[in-house]
Tab-separated table of N, CA, C and O in Angstrom:
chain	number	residue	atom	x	y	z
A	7	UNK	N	-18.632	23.499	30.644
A	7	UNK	CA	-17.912	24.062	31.771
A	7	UNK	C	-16.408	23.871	31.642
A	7	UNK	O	-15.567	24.586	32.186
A	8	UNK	N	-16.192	22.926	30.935
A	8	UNK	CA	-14.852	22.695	30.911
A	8	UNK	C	-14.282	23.348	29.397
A	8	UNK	O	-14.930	23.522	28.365
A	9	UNK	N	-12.356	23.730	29.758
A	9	UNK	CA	-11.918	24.079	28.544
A	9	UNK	C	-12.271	23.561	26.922
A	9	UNK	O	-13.121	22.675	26.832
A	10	UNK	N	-11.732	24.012	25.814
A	10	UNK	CA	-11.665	23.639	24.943
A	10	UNK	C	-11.112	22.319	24.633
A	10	UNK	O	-10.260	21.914	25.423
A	11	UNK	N	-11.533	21.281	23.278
A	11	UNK	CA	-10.650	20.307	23.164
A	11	UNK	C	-9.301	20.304	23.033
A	11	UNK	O	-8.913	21.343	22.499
A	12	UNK	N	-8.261	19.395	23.366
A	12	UNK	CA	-6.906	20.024	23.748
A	12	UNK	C	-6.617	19.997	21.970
A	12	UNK	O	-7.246	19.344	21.138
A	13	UNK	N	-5.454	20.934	21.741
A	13	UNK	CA	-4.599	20.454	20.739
A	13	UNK	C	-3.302	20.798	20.789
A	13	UNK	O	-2.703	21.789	21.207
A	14	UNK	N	-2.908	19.548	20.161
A	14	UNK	CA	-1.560	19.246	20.508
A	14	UNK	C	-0.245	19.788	19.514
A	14	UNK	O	0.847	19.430	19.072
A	15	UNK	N	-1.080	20.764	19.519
A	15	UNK	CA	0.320	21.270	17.815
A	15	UNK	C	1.400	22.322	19.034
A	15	UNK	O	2.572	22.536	18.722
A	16	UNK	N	0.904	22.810	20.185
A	16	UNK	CA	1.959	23.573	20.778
A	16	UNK	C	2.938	22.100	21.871
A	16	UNK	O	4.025	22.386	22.374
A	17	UNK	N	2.631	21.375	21.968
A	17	UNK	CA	2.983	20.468	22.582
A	17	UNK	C	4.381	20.011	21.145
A	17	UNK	O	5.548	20.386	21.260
A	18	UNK	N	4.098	19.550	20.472
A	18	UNK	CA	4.842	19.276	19.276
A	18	UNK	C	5.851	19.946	18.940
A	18	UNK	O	6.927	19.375	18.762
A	19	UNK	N	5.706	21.376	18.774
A	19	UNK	CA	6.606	22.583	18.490
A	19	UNK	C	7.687	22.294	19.756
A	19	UNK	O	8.890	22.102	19.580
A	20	UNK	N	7.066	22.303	20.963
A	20	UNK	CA	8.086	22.566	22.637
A	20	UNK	C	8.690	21.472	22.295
A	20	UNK	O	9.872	21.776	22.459
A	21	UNK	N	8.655	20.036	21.805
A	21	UNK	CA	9.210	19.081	21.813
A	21	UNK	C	10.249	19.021	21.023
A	21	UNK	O	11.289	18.436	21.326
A	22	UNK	N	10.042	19.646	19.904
A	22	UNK	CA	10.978	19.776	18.143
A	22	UNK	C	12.086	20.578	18.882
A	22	UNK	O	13.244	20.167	18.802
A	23	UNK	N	11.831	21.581	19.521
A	23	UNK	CA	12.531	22.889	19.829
A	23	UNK	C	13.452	22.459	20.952
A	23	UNK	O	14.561	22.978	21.085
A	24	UNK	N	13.076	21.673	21.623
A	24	UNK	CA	14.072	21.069	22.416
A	24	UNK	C	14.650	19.953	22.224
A	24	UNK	O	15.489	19.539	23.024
A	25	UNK	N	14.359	19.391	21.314
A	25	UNK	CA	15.359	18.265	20.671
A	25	UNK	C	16.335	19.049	19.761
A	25	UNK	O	17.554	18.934	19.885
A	26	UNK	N	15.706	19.910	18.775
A	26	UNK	CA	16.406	20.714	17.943
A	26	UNK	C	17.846	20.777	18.820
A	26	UNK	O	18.841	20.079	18.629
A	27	UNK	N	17.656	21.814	19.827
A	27	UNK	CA	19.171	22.244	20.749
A	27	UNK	C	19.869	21.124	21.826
A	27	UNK	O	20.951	21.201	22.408
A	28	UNK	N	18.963	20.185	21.865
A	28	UNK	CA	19.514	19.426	22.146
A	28	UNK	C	20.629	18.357	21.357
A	28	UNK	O	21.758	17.922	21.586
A	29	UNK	N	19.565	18.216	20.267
A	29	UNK	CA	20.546	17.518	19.122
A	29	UNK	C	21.849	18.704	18.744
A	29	UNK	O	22.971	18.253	18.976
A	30	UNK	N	21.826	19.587	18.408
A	30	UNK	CA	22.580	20.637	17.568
A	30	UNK	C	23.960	21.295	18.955
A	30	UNK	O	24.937	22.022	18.772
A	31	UNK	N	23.536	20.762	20.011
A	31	UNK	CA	24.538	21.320	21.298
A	31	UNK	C	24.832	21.032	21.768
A	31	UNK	O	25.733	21.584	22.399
A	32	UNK	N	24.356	19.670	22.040
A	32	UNK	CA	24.609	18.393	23.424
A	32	UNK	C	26.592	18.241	23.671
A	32	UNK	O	27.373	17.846	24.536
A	33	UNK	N	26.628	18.707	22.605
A	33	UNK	CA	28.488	18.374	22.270
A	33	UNK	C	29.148	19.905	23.344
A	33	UNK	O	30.359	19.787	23.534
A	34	UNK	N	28.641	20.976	23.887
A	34	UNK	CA	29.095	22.119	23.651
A	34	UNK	C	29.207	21.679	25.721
A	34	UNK	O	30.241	21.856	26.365
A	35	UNK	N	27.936	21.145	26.308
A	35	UNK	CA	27.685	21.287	27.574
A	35	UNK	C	26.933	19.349	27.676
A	35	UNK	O	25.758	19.106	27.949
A	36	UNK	N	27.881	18.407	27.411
A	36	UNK	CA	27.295	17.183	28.016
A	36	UNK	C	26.135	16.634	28.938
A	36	UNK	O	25.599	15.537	28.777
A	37	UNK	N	25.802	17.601	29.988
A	37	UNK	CA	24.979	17.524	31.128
A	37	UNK	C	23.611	17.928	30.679
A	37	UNK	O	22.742	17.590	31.483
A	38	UNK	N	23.312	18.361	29.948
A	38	UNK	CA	22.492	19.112	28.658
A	38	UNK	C	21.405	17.781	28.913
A	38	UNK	O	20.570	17.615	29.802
A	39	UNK	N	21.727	17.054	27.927
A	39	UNK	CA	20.510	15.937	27.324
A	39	UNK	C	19.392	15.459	29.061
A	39	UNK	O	18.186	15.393	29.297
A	40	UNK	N	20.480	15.267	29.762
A	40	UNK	CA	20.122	14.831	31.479
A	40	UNK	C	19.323	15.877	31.643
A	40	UNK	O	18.205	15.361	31.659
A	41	UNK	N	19.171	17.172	31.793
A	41	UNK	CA	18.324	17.991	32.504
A	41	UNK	C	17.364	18.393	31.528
A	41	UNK	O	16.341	18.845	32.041
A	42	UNK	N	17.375	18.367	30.084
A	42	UNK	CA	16.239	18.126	29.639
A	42	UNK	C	15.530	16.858	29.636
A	42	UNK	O	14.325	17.033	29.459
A	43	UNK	N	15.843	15.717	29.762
A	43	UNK	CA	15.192	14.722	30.100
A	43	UNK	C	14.357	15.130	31.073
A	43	UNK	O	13.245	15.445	30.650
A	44	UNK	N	14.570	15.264	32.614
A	44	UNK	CA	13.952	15.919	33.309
A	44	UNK	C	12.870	16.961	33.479
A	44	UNK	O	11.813	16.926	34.109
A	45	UNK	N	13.401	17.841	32.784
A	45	UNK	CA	12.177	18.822	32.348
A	45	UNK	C	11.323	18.306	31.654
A	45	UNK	O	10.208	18.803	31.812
A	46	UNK	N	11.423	17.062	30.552
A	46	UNK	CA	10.492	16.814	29.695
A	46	UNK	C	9.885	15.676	30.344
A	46	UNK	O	8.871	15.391	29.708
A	47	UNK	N	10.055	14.865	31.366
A	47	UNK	CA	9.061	14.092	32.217
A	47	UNK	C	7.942	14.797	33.349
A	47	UNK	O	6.796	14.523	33.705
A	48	UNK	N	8.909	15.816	33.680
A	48	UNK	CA	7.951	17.060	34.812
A	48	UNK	C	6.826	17.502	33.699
A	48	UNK	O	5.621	17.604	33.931
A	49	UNK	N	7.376	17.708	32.629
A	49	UNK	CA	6.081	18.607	31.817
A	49	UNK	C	5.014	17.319	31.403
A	49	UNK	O	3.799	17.190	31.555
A	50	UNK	N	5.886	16.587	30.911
A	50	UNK	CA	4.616	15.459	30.632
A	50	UNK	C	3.704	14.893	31.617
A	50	UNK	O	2.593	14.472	31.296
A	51	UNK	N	4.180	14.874	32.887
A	51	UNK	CA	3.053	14.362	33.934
A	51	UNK	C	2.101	15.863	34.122
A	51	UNK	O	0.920	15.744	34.447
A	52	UNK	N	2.682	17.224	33.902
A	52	UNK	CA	1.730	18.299	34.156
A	52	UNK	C	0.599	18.399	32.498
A	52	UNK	O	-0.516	18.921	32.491
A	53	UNK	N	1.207	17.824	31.386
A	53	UNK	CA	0.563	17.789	30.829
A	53	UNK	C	-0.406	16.744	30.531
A	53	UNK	O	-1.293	16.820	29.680
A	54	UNK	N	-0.121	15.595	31.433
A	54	UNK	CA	-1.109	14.697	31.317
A	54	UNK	C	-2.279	15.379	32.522
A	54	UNK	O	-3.461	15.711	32.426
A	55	UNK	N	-1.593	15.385	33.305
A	55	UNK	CA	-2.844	16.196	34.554
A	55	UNK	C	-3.717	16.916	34.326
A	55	UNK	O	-4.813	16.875	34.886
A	56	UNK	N	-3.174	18.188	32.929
A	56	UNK	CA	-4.211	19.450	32.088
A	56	UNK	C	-4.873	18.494	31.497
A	56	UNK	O	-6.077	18.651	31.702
A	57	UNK	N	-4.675	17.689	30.937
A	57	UNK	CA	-5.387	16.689	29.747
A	57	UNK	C	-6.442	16.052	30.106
A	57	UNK	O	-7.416	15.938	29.363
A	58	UNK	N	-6.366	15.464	31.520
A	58	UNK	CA	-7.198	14.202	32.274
A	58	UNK	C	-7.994	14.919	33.124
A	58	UNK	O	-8.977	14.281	33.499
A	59	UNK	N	-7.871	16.414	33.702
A	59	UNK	CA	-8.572	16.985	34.433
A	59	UNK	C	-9.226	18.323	33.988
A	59	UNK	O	-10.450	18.351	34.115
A	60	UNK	N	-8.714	19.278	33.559
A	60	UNK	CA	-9.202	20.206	33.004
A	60	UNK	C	-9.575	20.489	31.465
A	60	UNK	O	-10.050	21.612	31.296
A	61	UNK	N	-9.441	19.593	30.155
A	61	UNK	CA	-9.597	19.481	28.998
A	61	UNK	C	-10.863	18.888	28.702
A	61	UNK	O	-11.634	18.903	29.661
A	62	UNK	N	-11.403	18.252	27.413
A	62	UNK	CA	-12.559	17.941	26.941
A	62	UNK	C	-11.940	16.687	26.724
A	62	UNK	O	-10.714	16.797	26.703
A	63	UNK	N	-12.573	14.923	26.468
A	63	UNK	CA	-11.300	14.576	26.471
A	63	UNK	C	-11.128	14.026	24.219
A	63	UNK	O	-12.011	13.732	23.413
A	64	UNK	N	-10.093	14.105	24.110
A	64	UNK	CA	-9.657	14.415	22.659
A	64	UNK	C	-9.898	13.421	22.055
A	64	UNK	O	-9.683	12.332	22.588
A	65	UNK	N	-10.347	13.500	20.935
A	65	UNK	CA	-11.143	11.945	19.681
A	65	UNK	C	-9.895	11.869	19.203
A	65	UNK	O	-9.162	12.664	18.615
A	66	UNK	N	-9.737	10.153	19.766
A	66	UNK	CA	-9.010	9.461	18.458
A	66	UNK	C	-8.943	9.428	17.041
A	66	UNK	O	-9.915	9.335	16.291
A	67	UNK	N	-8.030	9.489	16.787
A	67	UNK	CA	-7.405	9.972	14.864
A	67	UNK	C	-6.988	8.752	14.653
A	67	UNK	O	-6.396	8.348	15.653
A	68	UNK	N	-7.019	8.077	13.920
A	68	UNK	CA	-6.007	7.006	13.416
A	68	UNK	C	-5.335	7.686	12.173
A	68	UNK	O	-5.922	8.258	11.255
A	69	UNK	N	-3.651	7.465	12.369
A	69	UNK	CA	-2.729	7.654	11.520
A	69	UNK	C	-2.277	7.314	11.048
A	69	UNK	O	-2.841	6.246	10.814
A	70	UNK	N	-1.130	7.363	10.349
A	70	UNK	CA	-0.014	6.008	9.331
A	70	UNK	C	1.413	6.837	10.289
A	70	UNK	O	2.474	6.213	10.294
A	71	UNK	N	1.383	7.585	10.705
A	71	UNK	CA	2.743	8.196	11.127
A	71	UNK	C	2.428	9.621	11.953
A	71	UNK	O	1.306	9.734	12.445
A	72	UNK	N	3.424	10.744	12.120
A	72	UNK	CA	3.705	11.781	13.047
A	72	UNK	C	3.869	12.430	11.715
A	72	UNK	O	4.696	13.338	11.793
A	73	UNK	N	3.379	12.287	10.538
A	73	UNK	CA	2.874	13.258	9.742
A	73	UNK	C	4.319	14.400	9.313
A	73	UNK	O	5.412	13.965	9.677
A	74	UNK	N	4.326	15.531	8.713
A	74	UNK	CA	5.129	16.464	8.462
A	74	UNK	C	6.588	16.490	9.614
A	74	UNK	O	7.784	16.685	9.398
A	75	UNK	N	5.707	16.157	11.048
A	75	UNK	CA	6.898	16.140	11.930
A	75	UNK	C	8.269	15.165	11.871
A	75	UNK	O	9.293	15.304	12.540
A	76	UNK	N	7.944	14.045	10.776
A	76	UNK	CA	9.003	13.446	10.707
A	76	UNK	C	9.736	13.632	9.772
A	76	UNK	O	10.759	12.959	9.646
A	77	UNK	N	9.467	14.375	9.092
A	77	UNK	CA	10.230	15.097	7.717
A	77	UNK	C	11.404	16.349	8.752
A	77	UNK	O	12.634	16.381	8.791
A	78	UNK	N	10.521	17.107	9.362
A	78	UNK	CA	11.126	17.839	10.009
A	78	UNK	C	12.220	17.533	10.895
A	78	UNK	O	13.288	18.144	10.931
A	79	UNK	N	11.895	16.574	11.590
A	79	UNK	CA	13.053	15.965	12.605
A	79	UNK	C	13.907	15.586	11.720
A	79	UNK	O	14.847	16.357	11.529
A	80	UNK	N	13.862	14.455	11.009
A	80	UNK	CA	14.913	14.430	9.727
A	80	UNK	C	16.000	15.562	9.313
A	80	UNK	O	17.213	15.350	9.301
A	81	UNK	N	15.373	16.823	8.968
A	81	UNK	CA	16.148	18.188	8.885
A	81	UNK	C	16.993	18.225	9.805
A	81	UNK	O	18.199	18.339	9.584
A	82	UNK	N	16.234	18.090	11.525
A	82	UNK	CA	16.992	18.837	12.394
A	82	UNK	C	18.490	17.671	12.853
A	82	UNK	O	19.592	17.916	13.345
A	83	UNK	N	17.801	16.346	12.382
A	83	UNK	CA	18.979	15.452	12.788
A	83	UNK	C	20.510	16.070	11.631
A	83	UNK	O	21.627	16.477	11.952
A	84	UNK	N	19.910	15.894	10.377
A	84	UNK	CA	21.209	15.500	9.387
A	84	UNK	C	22.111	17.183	9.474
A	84	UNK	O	23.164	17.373	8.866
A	85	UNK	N	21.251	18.538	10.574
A	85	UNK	CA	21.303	19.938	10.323
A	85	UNK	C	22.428	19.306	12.206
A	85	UNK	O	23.591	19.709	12.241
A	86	UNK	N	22.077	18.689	13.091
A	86	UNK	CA	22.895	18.328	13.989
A	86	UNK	C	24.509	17.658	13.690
A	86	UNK	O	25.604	18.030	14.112
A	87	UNK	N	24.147	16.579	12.826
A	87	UNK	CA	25.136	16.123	12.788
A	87	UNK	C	26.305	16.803	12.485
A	87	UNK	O	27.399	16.732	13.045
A	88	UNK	N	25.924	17.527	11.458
A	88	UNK	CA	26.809	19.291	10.373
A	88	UNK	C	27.555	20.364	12.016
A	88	UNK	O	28.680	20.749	12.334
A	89	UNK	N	26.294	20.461	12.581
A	89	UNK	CA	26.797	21.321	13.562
A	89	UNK	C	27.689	20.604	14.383
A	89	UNK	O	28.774	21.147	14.589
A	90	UNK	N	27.434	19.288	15.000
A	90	UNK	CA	28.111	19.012	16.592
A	90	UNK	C	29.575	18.614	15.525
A	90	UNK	O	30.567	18.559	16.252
A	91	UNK	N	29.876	18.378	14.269
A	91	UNK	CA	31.175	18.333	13.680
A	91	UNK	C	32.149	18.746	13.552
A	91	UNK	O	33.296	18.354	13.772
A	92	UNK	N	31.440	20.128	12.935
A	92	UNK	CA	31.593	21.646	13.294
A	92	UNK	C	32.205	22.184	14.737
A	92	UNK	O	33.116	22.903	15.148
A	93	UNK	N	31.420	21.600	15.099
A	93	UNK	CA	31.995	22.144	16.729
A	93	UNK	C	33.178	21.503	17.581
A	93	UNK	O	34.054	21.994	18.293
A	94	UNK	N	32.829	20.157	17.201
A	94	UNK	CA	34.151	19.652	17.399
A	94	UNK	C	35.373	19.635	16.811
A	94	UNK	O	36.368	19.178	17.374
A	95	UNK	N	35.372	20.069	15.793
A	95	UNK	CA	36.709	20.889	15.049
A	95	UNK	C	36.904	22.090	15.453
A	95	UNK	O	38.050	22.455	15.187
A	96	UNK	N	36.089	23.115	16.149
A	96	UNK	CA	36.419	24.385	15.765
A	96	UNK	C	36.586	24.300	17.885
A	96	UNK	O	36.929	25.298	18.518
């Protein structure tokens, strides 16, 4: 009766994607990092709520790490630093 088991790969992407512009812009509009903070605690309590009430609930994985995603964040940090530099020169 209930949804599918959750997966968390679109959860991951929304997270990258808003750190991404957050990291790469925070310099352009300061107030920035603050109201995504916000948004990203509102979504996490709505996504714990989908998780705990309407989902199947999800089998533990044991890992060594966050896998490919930390390679990636890596990119988007050393691809921030280039930009907010950038920006503050120009």
């Amino acid at each position: 009766l209930m949804n599918p088991p959750h997966d968390s790969f679109p959860e991951y992407i929304t997270a990258v994607v808003q750190f991404s512009f957050v990291a790469c812009f925070s310099v352009v509009l300061p107030i920035t990092p603050f109201f995504c903070l916000v948004n990203y605690l509102l979504s996490m309590r709505f996504d714990a709520y989908k998780l705990c009430r309407g989902r199947r609930r999800p089998l533990a994985k044991k890992t060594g790490g966050i896998g490919i995603w930390e390679h990636l964040l890596h990119i988007v940090v050393v691809i921030a630093v280039f930009t907010n530099c950038w920006l503050m020169t120009y």
